PDB file of C-alpha atoms in Angstrom:
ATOM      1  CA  UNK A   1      -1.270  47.969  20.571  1.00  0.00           C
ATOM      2  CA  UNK A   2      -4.451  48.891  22.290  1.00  0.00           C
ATOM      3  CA  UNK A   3      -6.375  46.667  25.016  1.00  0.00           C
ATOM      4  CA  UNK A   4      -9.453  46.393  22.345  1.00  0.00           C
ATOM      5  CA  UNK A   5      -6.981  45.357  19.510  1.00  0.00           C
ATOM      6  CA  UNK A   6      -5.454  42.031  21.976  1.00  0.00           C
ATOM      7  CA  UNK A   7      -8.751  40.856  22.648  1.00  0.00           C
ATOM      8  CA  UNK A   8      -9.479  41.111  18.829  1.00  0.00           C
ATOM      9  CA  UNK A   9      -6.454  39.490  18.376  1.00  0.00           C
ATOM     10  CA  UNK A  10      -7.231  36.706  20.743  1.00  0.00           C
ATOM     11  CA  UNK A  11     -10.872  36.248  19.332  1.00  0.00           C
ATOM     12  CA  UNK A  12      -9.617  35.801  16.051  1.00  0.00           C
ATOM     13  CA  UNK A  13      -6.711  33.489  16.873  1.00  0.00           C
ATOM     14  CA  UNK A  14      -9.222  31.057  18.908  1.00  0.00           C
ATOM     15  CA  UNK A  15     -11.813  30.937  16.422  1.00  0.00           C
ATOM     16  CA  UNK A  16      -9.382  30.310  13.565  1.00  0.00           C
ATOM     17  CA  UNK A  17      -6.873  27.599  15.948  1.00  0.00           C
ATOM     18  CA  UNK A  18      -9.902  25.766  17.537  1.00  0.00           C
ATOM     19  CA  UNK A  19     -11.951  24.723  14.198  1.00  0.00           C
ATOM     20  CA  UNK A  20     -10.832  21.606  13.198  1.00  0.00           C
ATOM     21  CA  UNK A  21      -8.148  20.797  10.492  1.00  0.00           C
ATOM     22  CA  UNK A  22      -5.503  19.109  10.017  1.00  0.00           C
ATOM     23  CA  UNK A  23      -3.551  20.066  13.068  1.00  0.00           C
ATOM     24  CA  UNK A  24      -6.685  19.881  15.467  1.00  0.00           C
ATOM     25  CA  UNK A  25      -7.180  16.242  14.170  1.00  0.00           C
ATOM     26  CA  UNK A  26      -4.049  15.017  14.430  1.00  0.00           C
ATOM     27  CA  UNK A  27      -3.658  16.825  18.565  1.00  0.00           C
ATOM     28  CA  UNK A  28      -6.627  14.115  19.283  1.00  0.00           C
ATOM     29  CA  UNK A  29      -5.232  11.610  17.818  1.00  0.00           C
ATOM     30  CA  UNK A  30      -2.173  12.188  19.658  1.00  0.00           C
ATOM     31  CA  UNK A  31      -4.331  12.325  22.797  1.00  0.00           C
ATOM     32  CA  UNK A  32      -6.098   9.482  22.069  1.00  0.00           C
ATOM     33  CA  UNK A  33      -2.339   7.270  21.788  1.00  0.00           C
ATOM     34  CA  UNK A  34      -0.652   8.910  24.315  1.00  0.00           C
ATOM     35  CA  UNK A  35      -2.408  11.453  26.420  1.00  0.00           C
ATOM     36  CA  UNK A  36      -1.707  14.478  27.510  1.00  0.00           C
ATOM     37  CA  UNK A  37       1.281  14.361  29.036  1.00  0.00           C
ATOM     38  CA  UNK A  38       3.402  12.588  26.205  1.00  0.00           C
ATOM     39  CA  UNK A  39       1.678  14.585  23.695  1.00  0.00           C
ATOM     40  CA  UNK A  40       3.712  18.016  24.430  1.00  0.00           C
ATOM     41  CA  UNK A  41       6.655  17.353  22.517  1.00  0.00           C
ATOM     42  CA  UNK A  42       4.166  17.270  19.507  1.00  0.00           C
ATOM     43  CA  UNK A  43       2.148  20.582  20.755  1.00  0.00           C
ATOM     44  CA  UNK A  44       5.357  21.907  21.282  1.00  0.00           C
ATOM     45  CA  UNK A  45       6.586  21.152  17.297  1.00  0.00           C
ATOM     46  CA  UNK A  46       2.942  22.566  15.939  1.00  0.00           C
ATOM     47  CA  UNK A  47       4.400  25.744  18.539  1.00  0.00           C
ATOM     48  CA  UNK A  48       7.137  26.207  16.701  1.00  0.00           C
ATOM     49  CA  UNK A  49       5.818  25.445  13.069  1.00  0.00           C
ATOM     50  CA  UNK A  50       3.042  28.769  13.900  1.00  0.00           C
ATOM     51  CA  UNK A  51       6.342  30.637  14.955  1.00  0.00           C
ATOM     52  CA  UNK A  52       8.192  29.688  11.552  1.00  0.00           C
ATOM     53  CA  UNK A  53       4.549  30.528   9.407  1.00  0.00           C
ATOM     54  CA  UNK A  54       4.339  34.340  11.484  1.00  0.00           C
ATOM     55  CA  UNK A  55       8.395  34.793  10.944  1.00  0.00           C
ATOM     56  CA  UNK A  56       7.846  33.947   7.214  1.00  0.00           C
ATOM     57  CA  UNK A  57       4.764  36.458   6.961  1.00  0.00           C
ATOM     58  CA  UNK A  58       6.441  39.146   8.638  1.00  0.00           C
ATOM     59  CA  UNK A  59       9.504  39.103   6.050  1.00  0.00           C
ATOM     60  CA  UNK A  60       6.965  39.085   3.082  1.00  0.00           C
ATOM     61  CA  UNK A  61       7.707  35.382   2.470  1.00  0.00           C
ATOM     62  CA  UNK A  62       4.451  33.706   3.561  1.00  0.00           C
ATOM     63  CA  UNK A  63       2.774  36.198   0.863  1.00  0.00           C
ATOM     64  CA  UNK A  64       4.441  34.634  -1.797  1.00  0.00           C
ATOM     65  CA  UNK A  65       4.074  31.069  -0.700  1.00  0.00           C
ATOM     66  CA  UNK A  66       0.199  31.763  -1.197  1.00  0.00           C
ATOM     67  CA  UNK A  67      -0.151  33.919  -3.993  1.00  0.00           C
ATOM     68  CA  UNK A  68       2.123  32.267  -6.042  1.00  0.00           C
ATOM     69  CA  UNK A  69       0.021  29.154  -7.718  1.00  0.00           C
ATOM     70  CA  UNK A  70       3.135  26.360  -7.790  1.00  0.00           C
ATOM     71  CA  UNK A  71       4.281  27.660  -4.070  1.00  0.00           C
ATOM     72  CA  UNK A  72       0.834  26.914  -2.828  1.00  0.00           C
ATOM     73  CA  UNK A  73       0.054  24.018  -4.757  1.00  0.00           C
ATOM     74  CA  UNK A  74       3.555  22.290  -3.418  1.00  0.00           C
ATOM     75  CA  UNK A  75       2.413  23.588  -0.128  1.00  0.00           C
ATOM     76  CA  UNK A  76      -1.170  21.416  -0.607  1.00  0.00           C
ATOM     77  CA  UNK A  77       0.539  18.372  -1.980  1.00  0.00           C
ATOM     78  CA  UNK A  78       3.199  18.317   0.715  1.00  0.00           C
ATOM     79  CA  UNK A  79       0.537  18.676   3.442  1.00  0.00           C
ATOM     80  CA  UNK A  80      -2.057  15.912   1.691  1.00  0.00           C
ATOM     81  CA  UNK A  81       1.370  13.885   1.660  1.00  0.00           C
ATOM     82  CA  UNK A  82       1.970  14.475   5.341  1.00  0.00           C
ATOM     83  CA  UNK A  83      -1.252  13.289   6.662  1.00  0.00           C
ATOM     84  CA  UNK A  84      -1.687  10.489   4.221  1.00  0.00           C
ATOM     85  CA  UNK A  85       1.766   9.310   6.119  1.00  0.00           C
ATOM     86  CA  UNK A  86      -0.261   9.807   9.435  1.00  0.00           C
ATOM     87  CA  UNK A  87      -3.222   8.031   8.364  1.00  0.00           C
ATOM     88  CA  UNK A  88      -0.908   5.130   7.810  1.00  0.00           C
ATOM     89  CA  UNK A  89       0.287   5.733  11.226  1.00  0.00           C
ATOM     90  CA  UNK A  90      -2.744   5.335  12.671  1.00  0.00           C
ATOM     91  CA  UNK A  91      -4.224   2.333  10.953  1.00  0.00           C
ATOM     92  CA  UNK A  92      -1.138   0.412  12.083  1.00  0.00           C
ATOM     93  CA  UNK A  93      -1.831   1.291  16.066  1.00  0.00           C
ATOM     94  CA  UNK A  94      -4.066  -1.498  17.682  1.00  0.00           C
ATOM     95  CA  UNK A  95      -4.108   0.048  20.907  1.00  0.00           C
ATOM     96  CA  UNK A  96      -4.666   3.040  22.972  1.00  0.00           C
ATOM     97  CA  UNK A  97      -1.126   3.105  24.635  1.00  0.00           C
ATOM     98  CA  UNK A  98      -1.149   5.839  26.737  1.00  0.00           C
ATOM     99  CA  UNK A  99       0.973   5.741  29.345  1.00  0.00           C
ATOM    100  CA  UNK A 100       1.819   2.159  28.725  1.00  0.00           C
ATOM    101  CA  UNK A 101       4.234   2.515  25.749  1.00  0.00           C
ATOM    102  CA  UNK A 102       7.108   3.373  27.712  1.00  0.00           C
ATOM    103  CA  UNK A 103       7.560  -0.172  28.848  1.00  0.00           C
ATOM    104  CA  UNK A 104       5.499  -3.117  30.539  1.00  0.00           C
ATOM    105  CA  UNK A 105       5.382  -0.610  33.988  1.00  0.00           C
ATOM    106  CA  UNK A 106       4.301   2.093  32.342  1.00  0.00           C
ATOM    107  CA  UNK A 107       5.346   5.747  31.815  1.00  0.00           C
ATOM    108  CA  UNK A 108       6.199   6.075  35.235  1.00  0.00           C
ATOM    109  CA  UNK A 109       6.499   2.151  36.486  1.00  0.00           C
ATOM    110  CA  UNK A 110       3.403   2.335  37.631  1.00  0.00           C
ATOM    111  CA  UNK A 111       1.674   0.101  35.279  1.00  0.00           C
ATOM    112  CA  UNK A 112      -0.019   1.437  32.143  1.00  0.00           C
ATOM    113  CA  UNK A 113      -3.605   1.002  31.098  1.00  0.00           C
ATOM    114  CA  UNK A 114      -2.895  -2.117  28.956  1.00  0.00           C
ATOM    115  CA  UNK A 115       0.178  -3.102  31.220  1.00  0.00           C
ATOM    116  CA  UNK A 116       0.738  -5.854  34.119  1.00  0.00           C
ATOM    117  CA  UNK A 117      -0.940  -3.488  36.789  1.00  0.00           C
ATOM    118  CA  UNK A 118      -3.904  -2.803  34.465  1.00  0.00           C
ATOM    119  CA  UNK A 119      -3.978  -6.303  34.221  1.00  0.00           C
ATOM    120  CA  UNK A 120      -5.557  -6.711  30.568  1.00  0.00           C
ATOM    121  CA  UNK A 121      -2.028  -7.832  28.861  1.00  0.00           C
ATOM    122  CA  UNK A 122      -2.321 -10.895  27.345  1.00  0.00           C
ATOM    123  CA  UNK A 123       0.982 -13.064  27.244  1.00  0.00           C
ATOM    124  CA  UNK A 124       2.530 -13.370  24.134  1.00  0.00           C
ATOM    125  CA  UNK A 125       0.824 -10.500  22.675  1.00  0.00           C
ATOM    126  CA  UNK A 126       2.968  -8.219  20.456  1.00  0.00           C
ATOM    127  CA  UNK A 127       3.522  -4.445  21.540  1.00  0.00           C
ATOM    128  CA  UNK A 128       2.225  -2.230  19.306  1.00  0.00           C
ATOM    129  CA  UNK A 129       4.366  -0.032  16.954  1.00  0.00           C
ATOM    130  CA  UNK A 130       5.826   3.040  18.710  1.00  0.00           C
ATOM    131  CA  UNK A 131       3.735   6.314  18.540  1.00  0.00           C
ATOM    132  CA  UNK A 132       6.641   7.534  16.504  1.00  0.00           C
ATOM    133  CA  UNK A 133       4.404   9.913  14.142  1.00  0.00           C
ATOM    134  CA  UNK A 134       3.870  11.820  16.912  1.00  0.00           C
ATOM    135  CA  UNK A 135       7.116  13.515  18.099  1.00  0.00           C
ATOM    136  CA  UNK A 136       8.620  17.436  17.988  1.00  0.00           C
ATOM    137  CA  UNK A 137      10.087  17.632  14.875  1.00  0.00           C
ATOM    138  CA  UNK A 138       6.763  16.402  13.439  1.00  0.00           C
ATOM    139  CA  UNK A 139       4.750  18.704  14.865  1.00  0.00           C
ATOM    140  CA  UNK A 140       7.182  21.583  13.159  1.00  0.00           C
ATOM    141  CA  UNK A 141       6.775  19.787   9.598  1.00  0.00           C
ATOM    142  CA  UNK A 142       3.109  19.574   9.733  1.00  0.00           C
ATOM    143  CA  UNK A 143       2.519  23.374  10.551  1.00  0.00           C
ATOM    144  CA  UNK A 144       5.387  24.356   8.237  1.00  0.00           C
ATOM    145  CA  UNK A 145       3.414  22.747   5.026  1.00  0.00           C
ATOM    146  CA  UNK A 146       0.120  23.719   6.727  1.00  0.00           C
ATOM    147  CA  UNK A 147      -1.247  26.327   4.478  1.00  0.00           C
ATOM    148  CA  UNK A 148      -3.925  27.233   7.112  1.00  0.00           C
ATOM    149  CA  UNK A 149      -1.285  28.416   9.394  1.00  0.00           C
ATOM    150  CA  UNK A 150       0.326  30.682   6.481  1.00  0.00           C
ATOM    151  CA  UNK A 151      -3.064  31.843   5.268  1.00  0.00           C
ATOM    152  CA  UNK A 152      -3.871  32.722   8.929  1.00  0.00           C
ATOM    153  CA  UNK A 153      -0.324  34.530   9.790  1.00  0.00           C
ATOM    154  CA  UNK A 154      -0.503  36.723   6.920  1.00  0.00           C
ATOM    155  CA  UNK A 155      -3.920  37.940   8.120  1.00  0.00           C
ATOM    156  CA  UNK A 156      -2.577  38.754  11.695  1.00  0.00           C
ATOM    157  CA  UNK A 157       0.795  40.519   9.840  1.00  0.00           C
ATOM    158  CA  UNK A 158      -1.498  43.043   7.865  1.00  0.00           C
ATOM    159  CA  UNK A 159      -4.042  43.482  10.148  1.00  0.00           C
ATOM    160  CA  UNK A 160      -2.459  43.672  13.321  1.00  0.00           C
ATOM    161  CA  UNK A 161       1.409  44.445  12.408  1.00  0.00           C
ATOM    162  CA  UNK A 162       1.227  46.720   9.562  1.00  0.00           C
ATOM    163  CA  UNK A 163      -1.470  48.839  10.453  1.00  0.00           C
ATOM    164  CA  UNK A 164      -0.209  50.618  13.073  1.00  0.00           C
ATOM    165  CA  UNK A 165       2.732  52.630  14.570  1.00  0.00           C
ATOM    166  CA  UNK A 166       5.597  50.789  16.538  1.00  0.00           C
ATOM    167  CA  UNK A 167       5.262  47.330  14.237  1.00  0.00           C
ATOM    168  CA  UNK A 168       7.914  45.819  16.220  1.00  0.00           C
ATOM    169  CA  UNK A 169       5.746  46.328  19.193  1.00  0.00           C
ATOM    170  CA  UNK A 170       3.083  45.076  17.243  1.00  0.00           C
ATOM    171  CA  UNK A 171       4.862  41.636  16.260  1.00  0.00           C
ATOM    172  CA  UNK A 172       6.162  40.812  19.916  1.00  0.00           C
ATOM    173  CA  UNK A 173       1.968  41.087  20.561  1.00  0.00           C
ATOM    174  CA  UNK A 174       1.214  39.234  17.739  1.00  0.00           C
ATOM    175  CA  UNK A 175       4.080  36.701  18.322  1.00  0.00           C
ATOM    176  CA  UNK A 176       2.803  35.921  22.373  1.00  0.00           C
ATOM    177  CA  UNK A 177      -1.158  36.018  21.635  1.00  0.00           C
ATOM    178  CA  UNK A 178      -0.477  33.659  19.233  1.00  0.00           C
ATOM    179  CA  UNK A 179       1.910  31.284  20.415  1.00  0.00           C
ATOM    180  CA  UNK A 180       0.222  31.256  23.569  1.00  0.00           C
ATOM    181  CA  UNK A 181      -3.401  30.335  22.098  1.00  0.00           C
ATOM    182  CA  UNK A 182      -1.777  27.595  19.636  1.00  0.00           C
ATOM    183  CA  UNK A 183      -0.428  25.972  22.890  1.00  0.00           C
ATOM    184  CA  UNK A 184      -3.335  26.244  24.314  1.00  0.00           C
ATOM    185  CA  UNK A 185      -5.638  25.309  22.140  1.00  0.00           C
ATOM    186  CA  UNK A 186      -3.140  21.987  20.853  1.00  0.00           C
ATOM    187  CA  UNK A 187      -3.393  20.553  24.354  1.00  0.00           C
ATOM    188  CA  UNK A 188      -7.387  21.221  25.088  1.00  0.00           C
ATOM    189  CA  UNK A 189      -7.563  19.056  21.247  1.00  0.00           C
ATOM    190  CA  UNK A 190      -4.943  16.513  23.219  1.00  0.00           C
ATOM    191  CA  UNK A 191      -7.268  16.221  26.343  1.00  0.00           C
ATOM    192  CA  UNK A 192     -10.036  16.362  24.547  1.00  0.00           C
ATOM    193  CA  UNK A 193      -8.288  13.011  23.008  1.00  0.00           C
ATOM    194  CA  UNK A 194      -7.142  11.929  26.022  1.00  0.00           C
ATOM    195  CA  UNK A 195     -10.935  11.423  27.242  1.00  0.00           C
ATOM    196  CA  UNK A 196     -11.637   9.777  24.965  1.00  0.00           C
ATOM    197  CA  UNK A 197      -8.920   6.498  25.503  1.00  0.00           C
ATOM    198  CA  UNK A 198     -10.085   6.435  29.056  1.00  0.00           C
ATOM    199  CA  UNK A 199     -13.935   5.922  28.051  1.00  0.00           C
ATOM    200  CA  UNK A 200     -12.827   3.496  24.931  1.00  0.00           C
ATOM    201  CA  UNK A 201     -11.023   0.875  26.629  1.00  0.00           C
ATOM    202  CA  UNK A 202      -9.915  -2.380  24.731  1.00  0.00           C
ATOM    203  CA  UNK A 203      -8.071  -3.317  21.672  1.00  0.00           C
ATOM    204  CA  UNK A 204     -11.179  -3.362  19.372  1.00  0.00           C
ATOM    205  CA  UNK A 205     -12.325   0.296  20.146  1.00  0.00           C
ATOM    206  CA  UNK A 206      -8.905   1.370  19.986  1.00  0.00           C
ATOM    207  CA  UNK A 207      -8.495  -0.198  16.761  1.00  0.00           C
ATOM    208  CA  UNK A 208     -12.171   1.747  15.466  1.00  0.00           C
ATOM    209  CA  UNK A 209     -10.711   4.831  16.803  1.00  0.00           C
ATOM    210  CA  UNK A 210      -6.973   5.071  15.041  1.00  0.00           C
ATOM    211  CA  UNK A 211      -9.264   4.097  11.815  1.00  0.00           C
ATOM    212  CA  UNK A 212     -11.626   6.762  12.283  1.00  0.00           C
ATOM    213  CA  UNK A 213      -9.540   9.384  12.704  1.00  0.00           C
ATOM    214  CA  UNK A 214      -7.265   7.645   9.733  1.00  0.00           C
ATOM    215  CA  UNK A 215     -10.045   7.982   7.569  1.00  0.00           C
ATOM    216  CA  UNK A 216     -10.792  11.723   8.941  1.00  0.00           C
ATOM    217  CA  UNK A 217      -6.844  12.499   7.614  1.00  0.00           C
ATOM    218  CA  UNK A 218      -8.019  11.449   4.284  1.00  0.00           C
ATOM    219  CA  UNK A 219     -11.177  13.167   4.147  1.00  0.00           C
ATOM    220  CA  UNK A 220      -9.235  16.304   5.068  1.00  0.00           C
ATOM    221  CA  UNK A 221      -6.328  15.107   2.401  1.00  0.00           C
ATOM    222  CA  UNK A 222      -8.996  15.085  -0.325  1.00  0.00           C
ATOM    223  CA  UNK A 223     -10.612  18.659   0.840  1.00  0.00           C
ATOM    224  CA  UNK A 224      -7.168  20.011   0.586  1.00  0.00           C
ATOM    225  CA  UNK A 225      -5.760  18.997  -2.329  1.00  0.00           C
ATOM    226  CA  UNK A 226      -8.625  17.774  -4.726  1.00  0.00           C
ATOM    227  CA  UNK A 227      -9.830  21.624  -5.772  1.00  0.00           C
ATOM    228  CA  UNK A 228      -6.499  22.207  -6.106  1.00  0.00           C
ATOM    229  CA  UNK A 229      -5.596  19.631  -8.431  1.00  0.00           C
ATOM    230  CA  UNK A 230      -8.676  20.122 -10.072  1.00  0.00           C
ATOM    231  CA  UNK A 231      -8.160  23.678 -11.043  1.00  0.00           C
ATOM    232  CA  UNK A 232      -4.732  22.999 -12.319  1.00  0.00           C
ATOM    233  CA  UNK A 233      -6.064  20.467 -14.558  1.00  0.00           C
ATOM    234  CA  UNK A 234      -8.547  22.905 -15.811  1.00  0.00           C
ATOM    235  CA  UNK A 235      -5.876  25.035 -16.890  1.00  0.00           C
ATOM    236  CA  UNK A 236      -3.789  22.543 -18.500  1.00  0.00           C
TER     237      UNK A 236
END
């Protein structure tokens, strides 16, 4: 693959990773919990859910999961699902752990943001629910039901793959531009979320933020799923 035909590659896969969805939303989210740091093992999982979606696309499975109407509809539901489950996630937070939710030091024993050393604990106050929703294998669920992602691989496949001579040449391209922008991309979302719990300190503005980007989860649950639903009912 030519020099010309990586850097349209690249275009395309920033332009199509960095919009926001349901990925993007939930990366500053994660951020916003946990920062940076303890959000990899959830960029990593969203890693390896793109790597599933392109292996799928390249063995002519990721066509069908589109094209066939009950594959992609199961595909919607099962993503609307997911981030309803996330939503609920969020609403239950009341803090902006960060580096706190390892214990009262800290991540590192150092004293978290809302630990002793930040001193804004209040005795008696009950720890907030673990930032469990936001782990590796969840990351690899949500971009395995994330029809973007499929919708997205099967455009690089035909345009970039199957065009051209040497296609397994072409797929190791494909496979590292892509990869290596997703990663990217996940942890500017998580820093971008990460800012934003170190300018919105306290439990209140926590609390508004987990519910605002709840509530964004379900916006993009009813954008996905809705005209979906809608046109199967028309054809019932």
């Amino acid at each position: 693959m030519g020099a010309d035909r990586i850097v349209t590659l690249a275009v395309l896969c920033v332009t199509l990773l960095a919009t926001p969805g349901p990925a993007t939303i939930t990366l500053a989210a994660c951020g916003a919990n946990l920062g940076v740091r303890r959000s990899v093992p959830y960029v990593l999982g969203l890693t390896t859910g793109v790597l599933v979606s392109l292996a799928l696309a390249v063995a002519g499975v990721g066509v069908f999961l589109v094209r066939a109407p009950g594959a992609l509809l199961a595909l919607q539901i099962g993503s609307a699902c997911y981030l309803l489950y996330l939503a609920c996630q969020l609403v239950r937070k009341r803090t902006l752990t960060g580096g706190s939710a390892a214990g009262p030091g800290g991540a590192d024993g150092t004293g978290g943001p809302d630990g002793p050393a930040g001193g804004r604990a209040e005795p008696g106050a009950t720890a907030p629910p673990p930032a469990a929703s936001f782990g590796y294998r969840h990351g690899v669920v949500l971009n395995i039901i994330n029809p973007k992602i499929y919708l997205l691989t099967i455009a690089l496949v035909a345009e970039f793959v199957r065009t051209g001579p040497r296609p397994a040449e072409n797929v190791l391209v494909v496979t590292l531009v892509l990869l290596s922008i997703e990663f990217g991309v996940d942890l500017a979302w998580c820093y971008a979320g990460d800012r934003l719990r170190r300018v919105l300190a306290g439990p209140r503005a926590a609390l508004v933020t987990n519910r605002v980007f709840a509530a964004v989860l379900v916006g993009v649950t009813v954008v996905i799923v809705g005209p979906a639903l809608t046109a199967t009912g028309g054809h019932s």
